[in-house]
Amino acid sequence: MKYLIYSVVTIFLVGITAGGFQHFSILHAVPQLVLLLVILVAAERKNLDYLFVAIVGGVLLDFTTSIAFGSYTLSFLVIGMLAKFLFEDMLLARSPLKHIPWVVTSAIFVQHLWIWLYNGTLIRFHSSYIPLRLSEAMLIAIGAIIYTLLLLFPAYWIIEKLNDYIEHLDNRKKY
Amino acid sequence: MKFIYSRAFLIFVVVLVLTIVFLFLQNKGYVDRIRTAIMQAPRPIAQATQVVAVPVKSFFGALFGIRGILSENTQLKDQLYRMQEDLVLLDQYARENELLKQELGFKNKSANLLESCTVLALDPEGLTDAMVLNCGEEVGIRPGQAVISQNHLVGKIVYSGNKTSTAMLLTNPQVDIDARVSKTGEVGLITGSFNSGIIIDRLSQTAPLEREDVIVTAGINSLVPRNIIIGQVGEILSTPTDLFKKAAIVSPIEFNSLQYVFVVK
């Protein structure tokens, strides 16, 4: 049941980004809602749920953005694992909300850098067709950071509620 | 070291291997069906959101630009009067042209062969300025062909699979299409500009260029036919000291709301 909820939420986020936020872009960028979901699930949940969200969201975005397959899936997985490591094994576990803004900022930069590098490499092997410029990728990253941080706290609140609901489902399953 | 024995790392390695396999299959054109099916998932939500977002954007856009709209209205009225005068002349020229063609025995040129395609996805992250179409090699789509909407050029095909294809929009800085100024015949190069839409570049510095001049395709590349409208000249971006003349192009097409397009075969 929880995987169905995660899938629906991820599809919904990709849908509203494509249909809604695209019309209100900041510096040509839209908020990175799926990335935010991956980081928040990694920070809030004690299991590997973030990997599921990273794979579903990554595959959806890889297909819809026309860039090389793996650009989003692999970056979400790596960012999710790093976020998990930071929030669980390092000091950040004490107050995750305080650290989420800079984690999100770094994650968006890393992700855009990765997409540029990955696509640039795959173009040489004829597996990607749309070249990206580093300067544009970085400018879009700045726009995406501003937009994502603006939506961070409402998103955090929604993920908290989602988390409570999934925990409630998990507990009901146990007993 | 403990990390490489974890479940998370195992999942990552499996996904990495699957990605490599997928990229290989994609090159061979075996994954179009899966891709099309998966891309359908967020479409209803995207379309429903668009129904709300587009009017909201138009409303606030109109509200902020009301002064501009009033002056634009006056300009358009003037332009309409001038165009009505031009129309009379054009009718006359058209009749003359038709007669001359018949005299010379020219065959009427057949219209371009068009393939209608549905836009499956427009890059939701704004990174690529590209769109995925539901038609591919099976119906004769191939890289380099022009994509039009409402009789205006909107992009060109960069990849075609069996059932889907990817088109780069004119707003993408990597796009380059030969174009000419309809009035003077001066040839330039159309390219996208990050955050500025479309620009025409490489025009001779001595070429006359005015605002509202219509820009059409030049037809030098055989896959993009001549005379497809691209837009009108907006602001002149170059200075007299620049090597080439450069201008912004205004297109009436809403590139992020495209739903159906035609590919010129």
Short mmCIF file of C-alpha atoms in Angstrom, two decimals:
data_model
loop_
_atom_site.label_atom_id
_atom_site.label_comp_id
_atom_site.label_asym_id
_atom_site.label_seq_id
_atom_site.Cartn_x
_atom_site.Cartn_y
_atom_site.Cartn_z
CA MET A 1 0.00 0.00 0.00
CA LYS A 2 2.77 2.47 0.93
CA TYR A 3 4.52 1.87 -2.41
CA LEU A 4 1.27 2.70 -4.19
CA ILE A 5 1.05 5.94 -2.17
CA TYR A 6 4.67 6.82 -3.00
CA SER A 7 4.05 6.10 -6.70
CA VAL A 8 0.90 8.23 -6.80
CA VAL A 9 2.61 11.12 -4.97
CA THR A 10 5.63 10.95 -7.31
CA ILE A 11 3.46 10.85 -10.46
CA PHE A 12 1.44 13.76 -9.05
CA LEU A 13 4.60 15.81 -8.44
CA VAL A 14 5.89 15.19 -11.97
CA GLY A 15 2.43 16.07 -13.33
CA ILE A 16 2.09 19.39 -11.50
CA THR A 17 5.66 20.33 -12.39
CA ALA A 18 4.99 19.69 -16.08
CA GLY A 19 1.53 21.23 -16.19
CA GLY A 20 1.62 23.96 -13.57
CA PHE A 21 5.03 25.13 -12.40
CA GLN A 22 6.41 25.14 -15.94
CA HIS A 23 4.20 28.18 -16.61
CA PHE A 24 5.57 30.03 -13.59
CA SER A 25 9.27 29.31 -13.92
CA ILE A 26 11.98 31.29 -12.09
CA LEU A 27 15.16 31.83 -14.17
CA HIS A 28 13.87 29.22 -16.62
CA ALA A 29 13.67 26.67 -13.78
CA VAL A 30 10.94 24.82 -11.92
CA PRO A 31 11.04 23.45 -8.36
CA GLN A 32 12.75 20.09 -7.95
CA LEU A 33 9.83 18.48 -6.15
CA VAL A 34 10.82 14.86 -6.75
CA LEU A 35 14.35 15.52 -5.50
CA LEU A 36 12.86 17.21 -2.46
CA LEU A 37 10.64 14.18 -1.86
CA VAL A 38 13.67 11.84 -2.10
CA ILE A 39 15.64 13.94 0.43
CA LEU A 40 12.73 14.35 2.83
CA VAL A 41 11.84 10.64 2.71
CA ALA A 42 15.54 9.81 3.30
CA ALA A 43 15.57 12.20 6.27
CA GLU A 44 12.27 11.16 7.80
CA ARG A 45 11.92 7.43 7.15
CA LYS A 46 14.10 4.85 8.85
CA ASN A 47 14.11 2.34 5.96
CA LEU A 48 14.95 2.21 2.24
CA ASP A 49 11.72 3.87 1.04
CA TYR A 50 13.76 6.74 -0.44
CA LEU A 51 15.29 4.33 -2.96
CA PHE A 52 11.84 3.40 -4.24
CA VAL A 53 10.88 7.09 -4.61
CA ALA A 54 14.24 7.79 -6.32
CA ILE A 55 13.71 5.00 -8.85
CA VAL A 56 10.05 5.80 -9.66
CA GLY A 57 10.66 9.56 -9.84
CA GLY A 58 13.92 9.16 -11.72
CA VAL A 59 12.46 6.85 -14.39
CA LEU A 60 9.47 9.18 -14.91
CA LEU A 61 11.69 12.25 -15.28
CA ASP A 62 14.23 10.47 -17.48
CA PHE A 63 11.47 9.61 -19.92
CA THR A 64 9.69 12.95 -19.90
CA THR A 65 12.73 15.24 -20.11
CA SER A 66 14.17 13.67 -23.30
CA ILE A 67 17.68 13.56 -21.84
CA ALA A 68 19.70 10.37 -21.53
CA PHE A 69 18.12 7.61 -19.47
CA GLY A 70 19.74 7.48 -16.05
CA SER A 71 20.31 11.22 -15.70
CA TYR A 72 17.68 11.53 -12.98
CA THR A 73 17.43 7.93 -11.74
CA LEU A 74 21.12 7.60 -10.90
CA SER A 75 21.42 11.12 -9.49
CA PHE A 76 18.37 10.62 -7.24
CA LEU A 77 19.78 7.32 -5.97
CA VAL A 78 23.18 8.82 -5.15
CA ILE A 79 21.66 11.95 -3.57
CA GLY A 80 19.20 9.81 -1.60
CA MET A 81 22.00 7.61 -0.25
CA LEU A 82 24.13 10.64 0.67
CA ALA A 83 21.16 12.31 2.35
CA LYS A 84 20.43 9.12 4.30
CA PHE A 85 24.06 8.94 5.40
CA LEU A 86 24.06 12.60 6.45
CA PHE A 87 20.78 12.51 8.32
CA GLU A 88 21.18 9.13 9.99
CA ASP A 89 24.87 8.67 10.63
CA MET A 90 26.03 12.22 11.15
CA LEU A 91 25.06 15.00 13.51
CA LEU A 92 22.22 16.10 11.25
CA ALA A 93 19.97 13.46 12.81
CA ARG A 94 19.44 15.76 15.79
CA SER A 95 17.52 18.44 13.90
CA PRO A 96 17.05 17.52 10.23
CA LEU A 97 14.86 20.51 9.35
CA LYS A 98 17.64 22.95 10.22
CA HIS A 99 19.99 21.28 7.75
CA ILE A 100 17.60 20.45 4.93
CA PRO A 101 18.00 23.82 3.08
CA TRP A 102 21.73 23.43 2.52
CA VAL A 103 21.39 19.73 1.77
CA VAL A 104 18.77 20.59 -0.90
CA THR A 105 20.99 23.39 -2.28
CA SER A 106 24.03 21.11 -2.58
CA ALA A 107 21.90 18.29 -3.99
CA ILE A 108 20.49 20.47 -6.79
CA PHE A 109 23.98 21.66 -7.76
CA VAL A 110 25.34 18.11 -7.72
CA GLN A 111 22.36 16.86 -9.72
CA HIS A 112 22.73 19.50 -12.47
CA LEU A 113 26.46 18.94 -12.67
CA TRP A 114 25.87 15.20 -12.95
CA ILE A 115 23.23 15.65 -15.70
CA TRP A 116 25.60 17.85 -17.71
CA LEU A 117 28.51 15.43 -17.30
CA TYR A 118 26.46 12.27 -17.93
CA ASN A 119 24.77 13.66 -21.06
CA GLY A 120 28.01 15.07 -22.39
CA THR A 121 29.62 11.65 -22.03
CA LEU A 122 26.70 9.75 -23.56
CA ILE A 123 26.51 12.08 -26.57
CA ARG A 124 29.95 10.72 -27.53
CA PHE A 125 28.45 7.22 -27.51
CA HIS A 126 25.30 8.34 -29.43
CA SER A 127 23.08 7.51 -26.46
CA SER A 128 21.98 11.10 -25.83
CA TYR A 129 20.78 13.59 -28.41
CA ILE A 130 20.41 16.91 -26.63
CA PRO A 131 23.63 18.60 -25.54
CA LEU A 132 23.60 20.83 -22.48
CA ARG A 133 25.89 23.73 -21.67
CA LEU A 134 27.40 23.87 -18.21
CA SER A 135 26.61 27.59 -17.85
CA GLU A 136 22.92 26.98 -18.62
CA ALA A 137 22.73 23.94 -16.36
CA MET A 138 24.19 26.02 -13.50
CA LEU A 139 21.84 28.96 -14.14
CA ILE A 140 18.87 26.60 -14.14
CA ALA A 141 20.24 25.08 -10.93
CA ILE A 142 20.19 28.53 -9.26
CA GLY A 143 16.57 29.07 -10.33
CA ALA A 144 15.66 25.57 -9.16
CA ILE A 145 17.30 26.17 -5.77
CA ILE A 146 15.37 29.42 -5.20
CA TYR A 147 12.09 27.83 -6.24
CA THR A 148 12.64 24.61 -4.27
CA LEU A 149 13.62 26.48 -1.10
CA LEU A 150 10.49 28.61 -1.42
CA LEU A 151 8.41 25.44 -1.39
CA LEU A 152 10.54 23.63 1.18
CA PHE A 153 8.45 24.22 4.29
CA PRO A 154 5.01 23.47 2.79
CA ALA A 155 6.55 20.35 1.22
CA TYR A 156 8.12 19.36 4.55
CA TRP A 157 4.77 19.69 6.28
CA ILE A 158 3.05 17.54 3.61
CA ILE A 159 5.79 14.87 3.78
CA GLU A 160 5.47 14.81 7.58
CA LYS A 161 1.75 14.10 7.23
CA LEU A 162 2.45 11.46 4.57
CA ASN A 163 5.08 9.93 6.81
CA ASP A 164 2.64 9.77 9.75
CA TYR A 165 0.06 8.10 7.56
CA ILE A 166 2.54 5.52 6.22
CA GLU A 167 3.80 4.80 9.74
CA HIS A 168 0.21 4.30 10.81
CA LEU A 169 -0.24 1.83 7.92
CA ASP A 170 2.99 0.02 8.86
CA ASN A 171 1.89 -0.28 12.50
CA ARG A 172 -1.52 -1.59 11.50
CA LYS A 173 0.18 -4.21 9.33
CA LYS A 174 2.37 -5.34 12.27
CA TYR A 175 -0.49 -5.97 14.65
CA MET B 1 33.78 -0.49 3.55
CA LYS B 2 30.66 -1.71 5.32
CA PHE B 3 28.61 0.35 2.85
CA ILE B 4 29.38 -1.84 -0.19
CA TYR B 5 27.75 -4.81 1.58
CA SER B 6 24.55 -2.86 2.29
CA ARG B 7 21.20 -3.40 0.57
CA ALA B 8 21.16 0.22 -0.64
CA PHE B 9 24.43 -0.26 -2.52
CA LEU B 10 23.19 -3.53 -4.01
CA ILE B 11 20.04 -1.76 -5.28
CA PHE B 12 22.19 1.02 -6.72
CA VAL B 13 24.40 -1.47 -8.60
CA VAL B 14 21.33 -3.30 -9.97
CA VAL B 15 19.82 0.01 -11.18
CA LEU B 16 23.16 1.00 -12.72
CA VAL B 17 23.35 -2.29 -14.65
CA LEU B 18 19.71 -1.96 -15.73
CA THR B 19 20.40 1.61 -16.91
CA ILE B 20 23.28 0.43 -19.09
CA VAL B 21 21.10 -2.36 -20.52
CA PHE B 22 18.28 0.11 -21.09
CA LEU B 23 20.56 2.58 -22.89
CA PHE B 24 21.73 -0.23 -25.15
CA LEU B 25 18.15 -1.34 -25.91
CA GLN B 26 17.11 2.27 -26.49
CA ASN B 27 19.82 2.64 -29.12
CA LYS B 28 18.44 -0.44 -30.82
CA GLY B 29 14.91 1.04 -30.64
CA TYR B 30 13.37 -1.68 -28.44
CA VAL B 31 12.03 0.41 -25.61
CA ASP B 32 9.64 2.85 -27.30
CA ARG B 33 6.52 1.00 -26.14
CA ILE B 34 7.59 1.00 -22.48
CA ARG B 35 8.60 4.65 -22.74
CA THR B 36 5.26 5.67 -24.28
CA ALA B 37 3.33 3.72 -21.63
CA ILE B 38 5.26 5.22 -18.70
CA MET B 39 4.97 8.74 -20.08
CA GLN B 40 1.18 8.46 -20.03
CA ALA B 41 1.17 8.29 -16.20
CA PRO B 42 1.67 11.98 -15.33
CA ARG B 43 -0.16 13.31 -18.42
CA PRO B 44 -3.70 13.55 -16.94
CA ILE B 45 -2.35 15.46 -13.93
CA ALA B 46 -0.21 17.70 -16.14
CA GLN B 47 -3.18 18.49 -18.39
CA ALA B 48 -5.53 19.10 -15.47
CA THR B 49 -2.98 21.44 -13.86
CA GLN B 50 -2.47 23.21 -17.15
CA VAL B 51 -6.20 23.94 -17.36
CA VAL B 52 -5.81 26.00 -14.17
CA ALA B 53 -2.28 27.35 -14.68
CA VAL B 54 -2.68 28.81 -18.19
CA PRO B 55 -5.71 31.08 -17.42
CA VAL B 56 -4.13 32.18 -14.11
CA LYS B 57 -0.90 33.09 -15.92
CA SER B 58 -2.82 34.90 -18.69
CA PHE B 59 -4.91 36.82 -16.14
CA PHE B 60 -1.92 38.09 -14.16
CA GLY B 61 0.06 38.66 -17.35
CA ALA B 62 -2.75 40.84 -18.70
CA LEU B 63 -3.10 42.67 -15.39
CA PHE B 64 0.57 43.59 -15.24
CA GLY B 65 0.77 44.45 -18.91
CA ILE B 66 -2.41 46.53 -19.30
CA ARG B 67 -0.55 49.72 -20.26
CA GLY B 68 1.44 47.79 -22.82
CA ILE B 69 -1.75 46.25 -24.18
CA LEU B 70 -3.31 49.70 -24.73
CA SER B 71 -0.35 51.02 -26.69
CA GLU B 72 -0.09 47.73 -28.53
CA ASN B 73 -3.76 48.07 -29.45
CA THR B 74 -3.13 51.48 -31.03
CA GLN B 75 -0.12 50.13 -32.91
CA LEU B 76 -2.10 47.12 -34.11
CA LYS B 77 -4.89 49.36 -35.40
CA ASP B 78 -2.36 51.39 -37.42
CA GLN B 79 -0.79 48.19 -38.63
CA LEU B 80 -4.19 46.85 -39.68
CA TYR B 81 -4.90 49.90 -41.84
CA ARG B 82 -1.49 49.59 -43.48
CA MET B 83 -2.00 45.88 -44.05
CA GLN B 84 -5.41 46.42 -45.61
CA GLU B 85 -3.74 48.71 -48.13
CA ASP B 86 -1.02 46.12 -48.69
CA LEU B 87 -3.64 43.42 -49.12
CA VAL B 88 -5.17 45.17 -52.10
CA LEU B 89 -1.74 45.34 -53.70
CA LEU B 90 -1.01 41.71 -52.82
CA ASP B 91 -4.26 40.54 -54.42
CA GLN B 92 -3.22 42.30 -57.56
CA TYR B 93 0.25 40.72 -57.45
CA ALA B 94 -1.23 37.28 -56.74
CA ARG B 95 -3.45 37.50 -59.80
CA GLU B 96 -0.53 38.65 -61.93
CA ASN B 97 1.67 35.90 -60.50
CA GLU B 98 -0.92 33.22 -61.21
CA LEU B 99 -1.28 34.37 -64.77
CA LEU B 100 2.48 34.47 -65.29
CA LYS B 101 2.88 30.95 -63.82
CA GLN B 102 0.26 29.60 -66.17
CA GLU B 103 1.97 31.34 -69.02
CA LEU B 104 5.30 29.78 -68.12
CA GLY B 105 3.72 26.36 -67.56
CA PHE B 106 4.79 26.01 -63.94
CA LYS B 107 3.15 23.19 -62.08
CA ASN B 108 1.43 24.08 -58.87
CA LYS B 109 3.67 23.02 -56.11
CA SER B 110 2.09 20.40 -53.88
CA ALA B 111 1.70 21.25 -50.19
CA ASN B 112 4.16 19.79 -47.73
CA LEU B 113 3.42 16.29 -46.52
CA LEU B 114 2.55 16.58 -42.85
CA GLU B 115 2.38 13.98 -40.10
CA SER B 116 0.27 14.90 -37.10
CA CYS B 117 1.79 13.99 -33.74
CA THR B 118 0.72 14.29 -30.14
CA VAL B 119 3.16 15.82 -27.67
CA LEU B 120 3.68 13.09 -25.08
CA ALA B 121 5.89 15.16 -22.81
CA LEU B 122 7.50 18.56 -22.64
CA ASP B 123 10.60 18.67 -20.46
CA PRO B 124 9.03 19.35 -17.03
CA GLU B 125 12.38 20.39 -15.53
CA GLY B 126 13.13 23.06 -18.16
CA LEU B 127 16.63 21.73 -18.79
CA THR B 128 16.42 20.74 -22.41
CA ASP B 129 13.67 22.71 -24.21
CA ALA B 130 12.67 19.51 -25.95
CA MET B 131 9.50 17.47 -26.40
CA VAL B 132 8.70 13.81 -26.95
CA LEU B 133 6.25 13.02 -29.78
CA ASN B 134 4.16 9.90 -30.24
CA CYS B 135 5.29 9.30 -33.82
CA GLY B 136 8.53 7.79 -35.02
CA GLU B 137 10.29 6.04 -37.87
CA GLU B 138 7.24 3.86 -38.51
CA VAL B 139 5.44 6.88 -40.00
CA GLY B 140 8.50 8.34 -41.70
CA ILE B 141 9.84 10.65 -39.00
CA ARG B 142 13.59 11.14 -39.08
CA PRO B 143 16.15 13.48 -37.51
CA GLY B 144 16.38 16.95 -39.03
CA GLN B 145 12.73 17.26 -40.07
CA ALA B 146 10.84 20.42 -39.19
CA VAL B 147 8.10 20.49 -36.54
CA ILE B 148 5.32 23.04 -36.96
CA SER B 149 2.31 24.20 -35.01
CA GLN B 150 -0.31 26.71 -36.15
CA ASN B 151 1.72 27.14 -39.36
CA HIS B 152 4.74 28.31 -37.39
CA LEU B 153 8.01 26.46 -37.02
CA VAL B 154 8.43 25.22 -33.43
CA GLY B 155 11.48 22.96 -33.63
CA LYS B 156 13.20 20.09 -35.36
CA ILE B 157 13.49 16.37 -34.78
CA VAL B 158 16.75 15.29 -33.15
CA TYR B 159 16.00 11.63 -32.47
CA SER B 160 13.51 9.16 -33.88
CA GLY B 161 12.74 5.75 -32.45
CA ASN B 162 10.23 3.34 -33.94
CA LYS B 163 7.19 4.81 -32.24
CA THR B 164 8.39 7.99 -30.56
CA SER B 165 10.64 10.85 -31.49
CA THR B 166 12.28 13.77 -29.72
CA ALA B 167 12.15 17.31 -31.05
CA MET B 168 14.31 20.20 -29.93
CA LEU B 169 12.34 23.42 -29.58
CA LEU B 170 13.45 26.64 -31.26
CA THR B 171 14.07 28.10 -27.81
CA ASN B 172 16.89 25.59 -27.22
CA PRO B 173 20.30 27.31 -27.60
CA GLN B 174 21.64 24.21 -29.40
CA VAL B 175 19.17 24.50 -32.27
CA ASP B 176 20.30 26.04 -35.57
CA ILE B 177 18.03 26.47 -38.57
CA ASP B 178 18.67 28.58 -41.64
CA ALA B 179 16.18 31.41 -42.04
CA ARG B 180 15.64 34.52 -44.10
CA VAL B 181 13.98 37.87 -43.74
CA SER B 182 10.87 37.52 -45.88
CA LYS B 183 10.93 41.13 -47.12
CA THR B 184 14.58 41.35 -48.16
CA GLY B 185 15.60 37.72 -48.62
CA GLU B 186 18.62 38.22 -46.34
CA VAL B 187 19.71 34.85 -44.95
CA GLY B 188 20.61 34.27 -41.28
CA LEU B 189 20.63 31.56 -38.67
CA ILE B 190 17.89 30.88 -36.15
CA THR B 191 18.94 29.69 -32.74
CA GLY B 192 17.47 29.52 -29.27
CA SER B 193 18.60 31.83 -26.56
CA PHE B 194 18.63 30.92 -22.90
CA ASN B 195 15.84 32.92 -21.25
CA SER B 196 15.39 35.16 -24.35
CA GLY B 197 13.42 32.86 -26.63
CA ILE B 198 14.47 32.79 -30.28
CA ILE B 199 17.07 34.90 -32.06
CA ILE B 200 18.15 35.39 -35.66
CA ASP B 201 21.91 35.75 -35.97
CA ARG B 202 24.59 35.92 -38.67
CA LEU B 203 22.71 38.50 -40.72
CA SER B 204 24.92 40.79 -42.72
CA GLN B 205 25.58 44.05 -40.88
CA THR B 206 24.52 45.97 -44.03
CA ALA B 207 21.22 44.09 -44.32
CA PRO B 208 18.16 46.24 -43.66
CA LEU B 209 16.22 44.85 -40.70
CA GLU B 210 13.25 46.41 -38.96
CA ARG B 211 10.93 45.47 -36.15
CA GLU B 212 7.99 43.29 -37.26
CA ASP B 213 9.82 41.99 -40.32
CA VAL B 214 8.60 38.44 -40.89
CA ILE B 215 11.22 35.68 -40.60
CA VAL B 216 10.70 32.46 -42.54
CA THR B 217 12.75 29.33 -43.15
CA ALA B 218 15.31 29.68 -45.94
CA GLY B 219 15.06 26.12 -47.23
CA ILE B 220 18.85 25.63 -47.55
CA ASN B 221 18.54 22.43 -45.52
CA SER B 222 16.42 20.11 -47.67
CA LEU B 223 14.60 18.65 -44.62
CA VAL B 224 13.22 22.05 -43.59
CA PRO B 225 11.14 23.45 -46.46
CA ARG B 226 11.22 27.11 -47.47
CA ASN B 227 8.79 29.73 -46.25
CA ILE B 228 7.59 28.25 -42.98
CA ILE B 229 6.89 31.23 -40.72
CA ILE B 230 9.13 31.45 -37.66
CA GLY B 231 8.01 34.77 -36.21
CA GLN B 232 8.50 38.51 -36.40
CA VAL B 233 11.53 40.59 -35.55
CA GLY B 234 11.29 42.05 -32.06
CA GLU B 235 14.25 43.86 -30.58
CA ILE B 236 17.49 44.35 -32.54
CA LEU B 237 20.15 42.90 -30.23
CA SER B 238 23.37 43.75 -32.06
CA THR B 239 25.20 47.07 -32.14
CA PRO B 240 26.64 48.63 -35.33
CA THR B 241 30.14 47.56 -34.24
CA ASP B 242 29.23 43.87 -34.12
CA LEU B 243 30.34 41.58 -36.92
CA PHE B 244 26.82 40.34 -37.63
CA LYS B 245 23.34 41.69 -37.12
CA LYS B 246 21.28 39.86 -34.53
CA ALA B 247 17.65 40.25 -33.42
CA ALA B 248 15.12 38.66 -31.10
CA ILE B 249 12.24 36.88 -32.80
CA VAL B 250 8.72 37.04 -31.42
CA SER B 251 6.67 33.93 -32.05
CA PRO B 252 2.97 33.69 -31.22
CA ILE B 253 3.45 30.07 -30.16
CA GLU B 254 3.27 29.17 -26.46
CA PHE B 255 6.11 26.65 -26.47
CA ASN B 256 5.33 25.23 -23.05
CA SER B 257 1.67 24.55 -23.90
CA LEU B 258 2.10 22.55 -27.10
CA GLN B 259 -0.19 19.54 -27.30
CA TYR B 260 -0.34 18.66 -31.00
CA VAL B 261 2.20 19.39 -33.72
CA PHE B 262 2.90 18.48 -37.34
CA VAL B 263 6.14 17.09 -38.66
CA VAL B 264 7.00 18.07 -42.23
CA LYS B 265 8.04 14.93 -44.12
#
